[in-house]
Coordinates of C-alpha atoms in Angstrom, one line a residue:
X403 CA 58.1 112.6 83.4
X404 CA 53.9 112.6 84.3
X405 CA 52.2 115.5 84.7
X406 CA 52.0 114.2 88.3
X407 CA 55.9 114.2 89.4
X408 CA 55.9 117.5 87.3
X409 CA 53.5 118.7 89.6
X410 CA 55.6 117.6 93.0
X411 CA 58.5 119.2 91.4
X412 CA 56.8 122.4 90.7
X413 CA 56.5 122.7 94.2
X414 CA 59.2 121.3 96.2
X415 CA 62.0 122.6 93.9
X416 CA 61.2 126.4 95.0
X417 CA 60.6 125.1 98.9
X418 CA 64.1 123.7 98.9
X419 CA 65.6 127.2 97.7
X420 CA 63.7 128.6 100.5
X421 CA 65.0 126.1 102.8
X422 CA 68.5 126.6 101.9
X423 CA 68.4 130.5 102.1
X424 CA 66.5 131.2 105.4
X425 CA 69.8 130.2 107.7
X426 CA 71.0 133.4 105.7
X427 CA 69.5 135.4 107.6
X428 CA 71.2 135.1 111.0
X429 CA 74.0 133.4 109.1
X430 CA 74.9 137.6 107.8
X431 CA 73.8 138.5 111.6
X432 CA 76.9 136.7 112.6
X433 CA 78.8 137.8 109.3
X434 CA 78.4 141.7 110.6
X435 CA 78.5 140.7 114.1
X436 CA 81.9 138.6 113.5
X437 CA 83.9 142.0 112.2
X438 CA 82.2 144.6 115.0
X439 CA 85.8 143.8 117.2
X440 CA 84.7 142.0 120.4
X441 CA 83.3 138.2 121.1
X442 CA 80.2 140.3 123.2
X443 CA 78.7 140.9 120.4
X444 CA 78.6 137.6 118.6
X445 CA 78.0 136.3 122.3
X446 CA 75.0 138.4 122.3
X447 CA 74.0 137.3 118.3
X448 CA 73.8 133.6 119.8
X449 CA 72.0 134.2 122.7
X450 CA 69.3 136.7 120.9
X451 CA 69.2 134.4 117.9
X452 CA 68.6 131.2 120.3
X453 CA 65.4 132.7 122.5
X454 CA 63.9 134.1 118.9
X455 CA 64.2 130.7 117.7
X456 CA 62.5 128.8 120.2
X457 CA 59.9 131.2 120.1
X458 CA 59.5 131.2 116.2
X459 CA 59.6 127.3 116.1
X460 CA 57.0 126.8 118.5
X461 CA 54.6 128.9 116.2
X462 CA 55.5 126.7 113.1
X463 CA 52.3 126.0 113.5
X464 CA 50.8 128.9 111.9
X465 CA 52.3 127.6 108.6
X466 CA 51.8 124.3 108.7
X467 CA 47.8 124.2 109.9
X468 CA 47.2 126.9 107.6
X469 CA 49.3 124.9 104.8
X470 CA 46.5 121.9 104.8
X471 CA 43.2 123.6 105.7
X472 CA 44.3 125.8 102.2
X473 CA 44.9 123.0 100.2
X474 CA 41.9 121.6 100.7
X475 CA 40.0 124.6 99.8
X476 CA 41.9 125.3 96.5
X477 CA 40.9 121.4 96.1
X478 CA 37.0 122.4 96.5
X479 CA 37.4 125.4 95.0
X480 CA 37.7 123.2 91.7
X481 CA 34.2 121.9 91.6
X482 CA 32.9 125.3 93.6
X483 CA 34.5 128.1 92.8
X484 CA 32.4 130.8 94.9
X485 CA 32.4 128.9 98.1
X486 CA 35.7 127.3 97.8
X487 CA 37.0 130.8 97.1
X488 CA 35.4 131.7 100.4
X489 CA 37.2 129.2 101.7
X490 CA 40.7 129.7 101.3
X491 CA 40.4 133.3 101.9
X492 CA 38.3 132.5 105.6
X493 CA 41.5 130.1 106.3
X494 CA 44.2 132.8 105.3
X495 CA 42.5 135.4 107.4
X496 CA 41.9 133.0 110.7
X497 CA 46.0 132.3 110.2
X498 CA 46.7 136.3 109.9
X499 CA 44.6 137.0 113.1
X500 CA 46.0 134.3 115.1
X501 CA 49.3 135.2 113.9
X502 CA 49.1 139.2 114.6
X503 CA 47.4 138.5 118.2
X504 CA 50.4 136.2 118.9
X505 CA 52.7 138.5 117.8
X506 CA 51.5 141.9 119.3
X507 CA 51.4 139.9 122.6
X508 CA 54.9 138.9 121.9
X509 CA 56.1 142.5 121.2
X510 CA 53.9 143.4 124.4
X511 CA 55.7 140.7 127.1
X512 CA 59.0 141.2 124.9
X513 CA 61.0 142.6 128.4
X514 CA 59.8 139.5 130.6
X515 CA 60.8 137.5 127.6
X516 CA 64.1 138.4 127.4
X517 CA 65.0 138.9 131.1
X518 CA 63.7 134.8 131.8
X519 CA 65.7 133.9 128.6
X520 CA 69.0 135.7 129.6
X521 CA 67.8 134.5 133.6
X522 CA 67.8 130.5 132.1
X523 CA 70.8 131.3 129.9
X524 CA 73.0 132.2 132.7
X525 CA 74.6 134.7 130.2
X526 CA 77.5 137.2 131.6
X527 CA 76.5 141.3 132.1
X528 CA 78.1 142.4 128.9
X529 CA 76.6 140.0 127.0
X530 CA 73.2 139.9 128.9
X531 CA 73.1 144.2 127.9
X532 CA 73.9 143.7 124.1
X533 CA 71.3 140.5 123.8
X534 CA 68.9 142.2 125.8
X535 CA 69.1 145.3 123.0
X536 CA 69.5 143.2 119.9
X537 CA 66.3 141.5 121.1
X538 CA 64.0 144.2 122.3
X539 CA 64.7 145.7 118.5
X540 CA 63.8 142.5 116.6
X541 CA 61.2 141.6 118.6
X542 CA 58.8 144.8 117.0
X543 CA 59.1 142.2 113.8
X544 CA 57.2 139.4 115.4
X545 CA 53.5 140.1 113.9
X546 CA 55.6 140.4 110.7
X547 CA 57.5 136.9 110.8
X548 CA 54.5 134.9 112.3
X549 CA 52.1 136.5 109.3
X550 CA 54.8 135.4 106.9
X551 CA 54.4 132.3 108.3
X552 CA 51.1 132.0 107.5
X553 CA 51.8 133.8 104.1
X554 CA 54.0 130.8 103.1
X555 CA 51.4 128.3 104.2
X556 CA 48.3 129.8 102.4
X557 CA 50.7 130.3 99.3
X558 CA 51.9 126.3 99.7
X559 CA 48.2 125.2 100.3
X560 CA 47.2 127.5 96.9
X561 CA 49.7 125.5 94.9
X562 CA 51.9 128.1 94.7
X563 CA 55.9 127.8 96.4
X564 CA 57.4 130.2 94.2
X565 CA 55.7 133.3 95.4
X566 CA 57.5 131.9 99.0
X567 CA 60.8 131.8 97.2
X568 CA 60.8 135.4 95.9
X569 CA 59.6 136.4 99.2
X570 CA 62.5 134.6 101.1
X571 CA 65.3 136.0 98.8
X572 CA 63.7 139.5 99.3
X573 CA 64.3 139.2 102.8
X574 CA 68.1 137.8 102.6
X575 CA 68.8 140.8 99.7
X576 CA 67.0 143.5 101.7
X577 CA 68.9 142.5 104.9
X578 CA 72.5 142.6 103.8
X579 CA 72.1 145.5 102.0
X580 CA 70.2 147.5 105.1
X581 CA 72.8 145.8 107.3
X582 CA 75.7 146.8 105.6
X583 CA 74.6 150.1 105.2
X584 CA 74.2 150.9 108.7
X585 CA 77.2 148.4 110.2
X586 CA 80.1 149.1 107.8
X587 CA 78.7 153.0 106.3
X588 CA 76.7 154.3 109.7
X589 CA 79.4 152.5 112.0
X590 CA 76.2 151.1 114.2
X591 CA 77.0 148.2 116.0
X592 CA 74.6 145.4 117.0
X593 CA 71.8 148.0 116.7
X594 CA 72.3 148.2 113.0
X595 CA 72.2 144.7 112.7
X596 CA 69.0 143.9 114.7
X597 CA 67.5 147.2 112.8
X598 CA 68.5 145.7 109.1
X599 CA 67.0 142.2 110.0
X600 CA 63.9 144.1 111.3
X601 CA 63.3 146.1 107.8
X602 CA 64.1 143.5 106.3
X603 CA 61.6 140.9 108.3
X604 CA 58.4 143.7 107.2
X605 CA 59.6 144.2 103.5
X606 CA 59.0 139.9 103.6
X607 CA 56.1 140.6 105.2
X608 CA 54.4 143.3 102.6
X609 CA 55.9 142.0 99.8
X610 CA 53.7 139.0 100.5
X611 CA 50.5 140.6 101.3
X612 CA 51.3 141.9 97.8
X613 CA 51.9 138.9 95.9
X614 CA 49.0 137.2 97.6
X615 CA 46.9 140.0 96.6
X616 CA 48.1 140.6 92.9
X617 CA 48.5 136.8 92.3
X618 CA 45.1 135.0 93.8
X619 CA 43.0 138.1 94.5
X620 CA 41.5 136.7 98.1
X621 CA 37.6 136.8 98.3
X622 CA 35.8 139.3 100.8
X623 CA 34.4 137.2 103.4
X624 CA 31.9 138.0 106.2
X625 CA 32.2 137.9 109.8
X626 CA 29.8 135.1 109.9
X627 CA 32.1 133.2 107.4
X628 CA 35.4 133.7 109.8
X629 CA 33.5 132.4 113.2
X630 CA 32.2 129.5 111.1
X631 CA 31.9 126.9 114.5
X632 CA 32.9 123.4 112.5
X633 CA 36.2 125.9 110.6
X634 CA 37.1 127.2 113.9
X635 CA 36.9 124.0 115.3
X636 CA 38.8 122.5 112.8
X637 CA 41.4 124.8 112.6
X638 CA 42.1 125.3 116.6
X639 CA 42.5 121.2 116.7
X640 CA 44.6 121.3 113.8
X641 CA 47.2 124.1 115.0
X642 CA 46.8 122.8 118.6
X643 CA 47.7 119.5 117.7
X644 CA 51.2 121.0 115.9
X645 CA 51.6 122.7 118.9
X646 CA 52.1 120.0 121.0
X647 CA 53.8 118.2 118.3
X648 CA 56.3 120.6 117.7
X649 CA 57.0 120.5 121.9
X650 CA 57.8 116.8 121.4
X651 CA 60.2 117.7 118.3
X652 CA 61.8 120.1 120.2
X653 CA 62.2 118.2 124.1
X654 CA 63.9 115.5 121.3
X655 CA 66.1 118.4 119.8
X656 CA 66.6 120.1 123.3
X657 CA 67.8 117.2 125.0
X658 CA 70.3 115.9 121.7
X659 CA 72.3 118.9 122.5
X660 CA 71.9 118.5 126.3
X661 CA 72.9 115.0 126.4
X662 CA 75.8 115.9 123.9
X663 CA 77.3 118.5 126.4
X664 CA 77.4 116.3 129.1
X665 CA 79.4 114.1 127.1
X666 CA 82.7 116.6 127.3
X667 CA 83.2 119.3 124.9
X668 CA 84.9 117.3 122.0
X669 CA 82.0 115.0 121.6
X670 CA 79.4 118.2 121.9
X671 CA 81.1 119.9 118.4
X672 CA 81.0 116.3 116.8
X673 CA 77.4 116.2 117.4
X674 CA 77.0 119.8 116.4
X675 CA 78.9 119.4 112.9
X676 CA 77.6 115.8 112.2
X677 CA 74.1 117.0 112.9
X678 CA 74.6 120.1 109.9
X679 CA 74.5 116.5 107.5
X680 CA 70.8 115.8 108.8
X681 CA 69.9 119.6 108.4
X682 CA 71.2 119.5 105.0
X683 CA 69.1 116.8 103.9
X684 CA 66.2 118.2 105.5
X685 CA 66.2 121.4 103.6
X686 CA 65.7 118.7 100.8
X687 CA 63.1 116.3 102.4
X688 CA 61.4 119.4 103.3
X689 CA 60.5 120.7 99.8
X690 CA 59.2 117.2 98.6
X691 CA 56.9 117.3 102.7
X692 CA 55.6 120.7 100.8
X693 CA 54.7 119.4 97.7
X694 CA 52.9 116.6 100.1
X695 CA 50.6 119.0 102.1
X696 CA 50.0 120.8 98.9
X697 CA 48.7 117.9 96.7
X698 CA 47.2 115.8 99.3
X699 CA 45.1 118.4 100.6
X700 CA 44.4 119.2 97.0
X701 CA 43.1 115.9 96.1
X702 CA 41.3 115.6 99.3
X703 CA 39.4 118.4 98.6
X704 CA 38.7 117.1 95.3
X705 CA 37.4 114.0 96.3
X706 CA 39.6 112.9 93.7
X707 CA 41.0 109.0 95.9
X708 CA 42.8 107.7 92.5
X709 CA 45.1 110.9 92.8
X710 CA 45.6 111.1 96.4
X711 CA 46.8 107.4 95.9
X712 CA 49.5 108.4 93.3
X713 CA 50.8 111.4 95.2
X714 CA 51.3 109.6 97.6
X715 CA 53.4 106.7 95.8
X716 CA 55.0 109.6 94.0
X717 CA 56.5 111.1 97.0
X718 CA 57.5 107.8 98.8
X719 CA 59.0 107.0 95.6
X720 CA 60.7 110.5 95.7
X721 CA 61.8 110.4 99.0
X722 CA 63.5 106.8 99.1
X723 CA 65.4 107.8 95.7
X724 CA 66.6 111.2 97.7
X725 CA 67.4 109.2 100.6
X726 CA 69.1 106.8 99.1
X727 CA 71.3 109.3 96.9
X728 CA 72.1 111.3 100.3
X729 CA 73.3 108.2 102.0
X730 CA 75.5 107.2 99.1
X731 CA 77.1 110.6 99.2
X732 CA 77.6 110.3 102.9
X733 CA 79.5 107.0 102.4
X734 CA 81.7 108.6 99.9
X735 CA 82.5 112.0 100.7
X736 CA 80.8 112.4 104.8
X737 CA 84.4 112.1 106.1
X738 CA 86.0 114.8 103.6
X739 CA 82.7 117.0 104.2
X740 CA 83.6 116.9 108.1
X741 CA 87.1 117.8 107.3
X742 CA 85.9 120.9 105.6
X743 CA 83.4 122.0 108.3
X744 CA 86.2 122.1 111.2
X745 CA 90.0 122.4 111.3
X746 CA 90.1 120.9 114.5
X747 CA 91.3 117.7 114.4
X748 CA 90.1 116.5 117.5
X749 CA 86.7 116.9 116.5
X750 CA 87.8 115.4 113.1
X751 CA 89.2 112.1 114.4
X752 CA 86.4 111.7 116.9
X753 CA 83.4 112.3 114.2
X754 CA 84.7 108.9 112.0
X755 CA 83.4 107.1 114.9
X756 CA 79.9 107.9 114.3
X757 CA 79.7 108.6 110.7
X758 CA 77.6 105.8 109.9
X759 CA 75.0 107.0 111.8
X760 CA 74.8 110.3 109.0
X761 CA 74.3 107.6 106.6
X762 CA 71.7 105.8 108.5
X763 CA 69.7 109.2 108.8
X764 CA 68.5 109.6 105.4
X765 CA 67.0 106.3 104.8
X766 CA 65.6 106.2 108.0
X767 CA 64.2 109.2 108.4
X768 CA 62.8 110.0 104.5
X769 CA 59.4 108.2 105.1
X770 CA 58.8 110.7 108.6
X771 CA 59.3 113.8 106.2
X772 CA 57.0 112.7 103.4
X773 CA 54.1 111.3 105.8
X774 CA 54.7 114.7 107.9
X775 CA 53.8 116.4 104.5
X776 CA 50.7 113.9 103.1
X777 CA 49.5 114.1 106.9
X778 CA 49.4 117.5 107.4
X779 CA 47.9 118.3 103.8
X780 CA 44.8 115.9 105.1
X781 CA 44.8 117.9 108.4
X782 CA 45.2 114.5 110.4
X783 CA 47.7 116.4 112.6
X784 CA 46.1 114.2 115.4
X785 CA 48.1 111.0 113.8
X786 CA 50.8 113.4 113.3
X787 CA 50.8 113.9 117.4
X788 CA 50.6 110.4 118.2
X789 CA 53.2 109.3 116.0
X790 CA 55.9 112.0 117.6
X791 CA 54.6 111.0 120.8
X792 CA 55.9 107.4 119.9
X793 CA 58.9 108.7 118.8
X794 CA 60.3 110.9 121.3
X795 CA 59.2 107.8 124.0
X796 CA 61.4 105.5 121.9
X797 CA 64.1 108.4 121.6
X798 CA 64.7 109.1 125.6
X799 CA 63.8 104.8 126.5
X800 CA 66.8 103.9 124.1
X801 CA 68.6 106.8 125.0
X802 CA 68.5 105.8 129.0
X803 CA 68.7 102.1 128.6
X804 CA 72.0 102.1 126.2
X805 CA 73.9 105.4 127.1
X806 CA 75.6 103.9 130.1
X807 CA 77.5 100.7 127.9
X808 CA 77.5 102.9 124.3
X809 CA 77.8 106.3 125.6
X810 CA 77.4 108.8 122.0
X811 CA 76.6 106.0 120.2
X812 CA 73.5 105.6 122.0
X813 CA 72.4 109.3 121.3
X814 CA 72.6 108.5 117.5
X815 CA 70.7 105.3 117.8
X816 CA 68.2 106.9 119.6
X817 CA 67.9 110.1 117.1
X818 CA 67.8 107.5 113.9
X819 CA 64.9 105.1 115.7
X820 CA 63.0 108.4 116.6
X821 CA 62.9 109.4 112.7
X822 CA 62.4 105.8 111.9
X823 CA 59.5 105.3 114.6
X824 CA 58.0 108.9 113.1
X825 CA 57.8 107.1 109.3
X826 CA 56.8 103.6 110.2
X827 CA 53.8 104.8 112.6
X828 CA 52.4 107.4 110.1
X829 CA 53.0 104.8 107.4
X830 CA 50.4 102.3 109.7
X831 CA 47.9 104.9 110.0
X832 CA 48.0 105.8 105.8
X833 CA 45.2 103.5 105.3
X834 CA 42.6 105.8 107.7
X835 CA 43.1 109.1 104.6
X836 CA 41.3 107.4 102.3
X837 CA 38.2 107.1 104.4
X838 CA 38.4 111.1 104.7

């Protein structure tokens, strides 16, 4: 193995642990929730954990944007160390104040929040009370999750994924253990959960200004350096441009599970269990789109074009070997898997129908995971826009069109030409980083 695909691994070996951990988090929220004695309470987990996750996933941008603006400072920092230094420290401290604004102002509106959520939700008054609890609780760790954020994608764009690793396990440890303690010893109910995921959001949160303190000793870096014009102009397009992106990604997401409900409530759990396949392989494709923004902006900052080249082979060449290996498993074993995520046998009879739509996924939608990762390491998030604009247009015109003569089968067409449309159009628009 080069000292290349050694590099890739390095990096997106430790993302993927990270990937498959964080659902822990409000996976042992529903553990606790689940022996508490009444359905409200998991009712009010669902609804609580829904409204945070909208909010969290619309901020992804704090990581990504701050994941490719780093990497190409640690890439100049190799031929400069002072200013590139400068740098990478100006671009984790524009992240942190972005992220702590957002997240003050989040804790500050956190009563209108939750009463318009729980208003859209329609949720029942029992419910409504313990969500509106659990929420107002976890919402004091928003500066800390949106800063962890931003953590992760300084520490990705410094070359460095294990220090997210460590930080995510922390969080998963610390929260069963505080939850634990003050469900099953201190008999709280779904205020100890909400307080054991809040400790356990700021102990992730300190633990990596730590690391990032102990392990890359951050520069000091003036006033003057942080209102740089062309780096704050740079890094508002850049996060502005995920912003909008990540609206598109989730109107696609939003209307999946829409369109799937409409359908009757047999084909609405199909979709729900056949989608866990393309989360699965995402947690995968996902480390390999870190190792992406890592080197490319790397290389880019270098100014090194023969290695931006082979990273990028590399992680095509990665990710069609991953896709290809995911779909073959689907063929073989996608039916038993579904057998073993539901008893039901509705849902289990209904789901062969589509289950060569899970295979389709990976080898349709590998290429729109690496590019995501090479584009956003060159900060062309503007590409990055366009070609999710494409794809949620092809998603709801194939969607509309077909629905009325294939009915489900329409949905997963659309969903596998949206990832497809996603790969090919950022694949067209490669050509435009080597002229960066």
């Amino acid at each position: 193995m080069n000292n290349l695909n050694r590099a890739i691994l390095k990096i997106a070996v430790p993302s993927i642990v990270v990937n498959i951990t964080t659902p822990l988090l409000s996976l042992m929220d529903v553990t606790f929730t689940g022996h508490m004695g009444s359905a409200t309470y998991l009712a009010a987990i669902a609804v609580g954990g829904t409204l945070f996750n909208m909010i969290y996933w619309i901020f992804g941008f704090l990581r990504m944007g701050t994941s490719g603006i780093t990497a190409q400072a640690f890439g100049h920092s190799q031929s400069d160390v002072s200013a590139g230094k400068e740098e990478v420290t100006a671009a984790l401290m524009r992240g942190l104040l972005l992220a702590l604004t957002a997240g003050l102002l989040i804790v500050a509106l956190r009563r209108v929040i939750v009463a318009t959520g729980l208003g859209i939700m329609d949720v029942d008054g029992a419910t409504a009370a313990a969500a509106e609890r659990y929420f107002l609780i976890l919402s004091a760790g928003a500066p800390a999750v949106l800063a962890t954020y931003v953590f992760t994608g300084w520490l990705i764009g410094m070359q460095d994924s294990r220090s997210p690793m460590w930080m995510s396990l922390t969080i998963n440890v610390v929260n069963i253990a505080v939850s634990f303690f003050l469900v099953v010893v201190m008999k709280m109910k779904i205020e100890g959960v909400a307080a054991g995921t809040l400790i356990a959001q700021w102990t992730g949160c300190i633990m990596g200004a730590v690391m990032i303190w102990r392990r890359h000793r951050p520069a000091s870096v003036s006033l003057k350096k942080l209102r740089d014009g062309e780096a704050l102009k740079k890094f508002f397009r850049v996060n502005t441009d995920i912003f909008f992106r990540t609206l598109c990604l989730v109107g696609v997401t939003v209307w999946f599970t829409r369109a799937g409900a409409s359908m009757g409530t047999v084909t609405l759990a199909v979709n729900s269990v056949l989608m866990q396949f393309f989360y699965f392989f995402s947690y995968f494709m996902d480390g390999f789109a870190f190792a992406g923004e890592a080197l490319t902006g790397r290389f880019i900052g270098e100014g090194d074009r023969v290695q931006l080249r082979s990273v990028i082979t590399s992680l095509l060449r990665w990710g069609l070997g991953l896709g290809a290996v995911f779909s073959i498993a689907y063929v073989l074993a996608g039916t038993l898997s579904v057998d073993l995520l539901t008893s039901e046998d509705t849902v289990r009879t209904a789901s062969r129908e589509y289950i060569a739509w899970i295979v389709a996924i990976p080898l349709a939608g590998f290429a729109a995971f690496t590019f995501d990762g090479i584009f956003i390491g060159a900060t062309m998030t503007r590409s990055m826009l366009l070609s999710m604009f494409a794809a949620m247009i092809t998603f709801f015109v194939t969607y509309f069109l077909l629905s009325p003569s294939m009915g489900n089968h329409a949905l997963w067409l659309a969903f596998v030409l949206y990832l497809a449309v996603r790969g090919a159009a950022l694949a067209v628009m490669t050509p435009r980083l080597f002229k960066l």
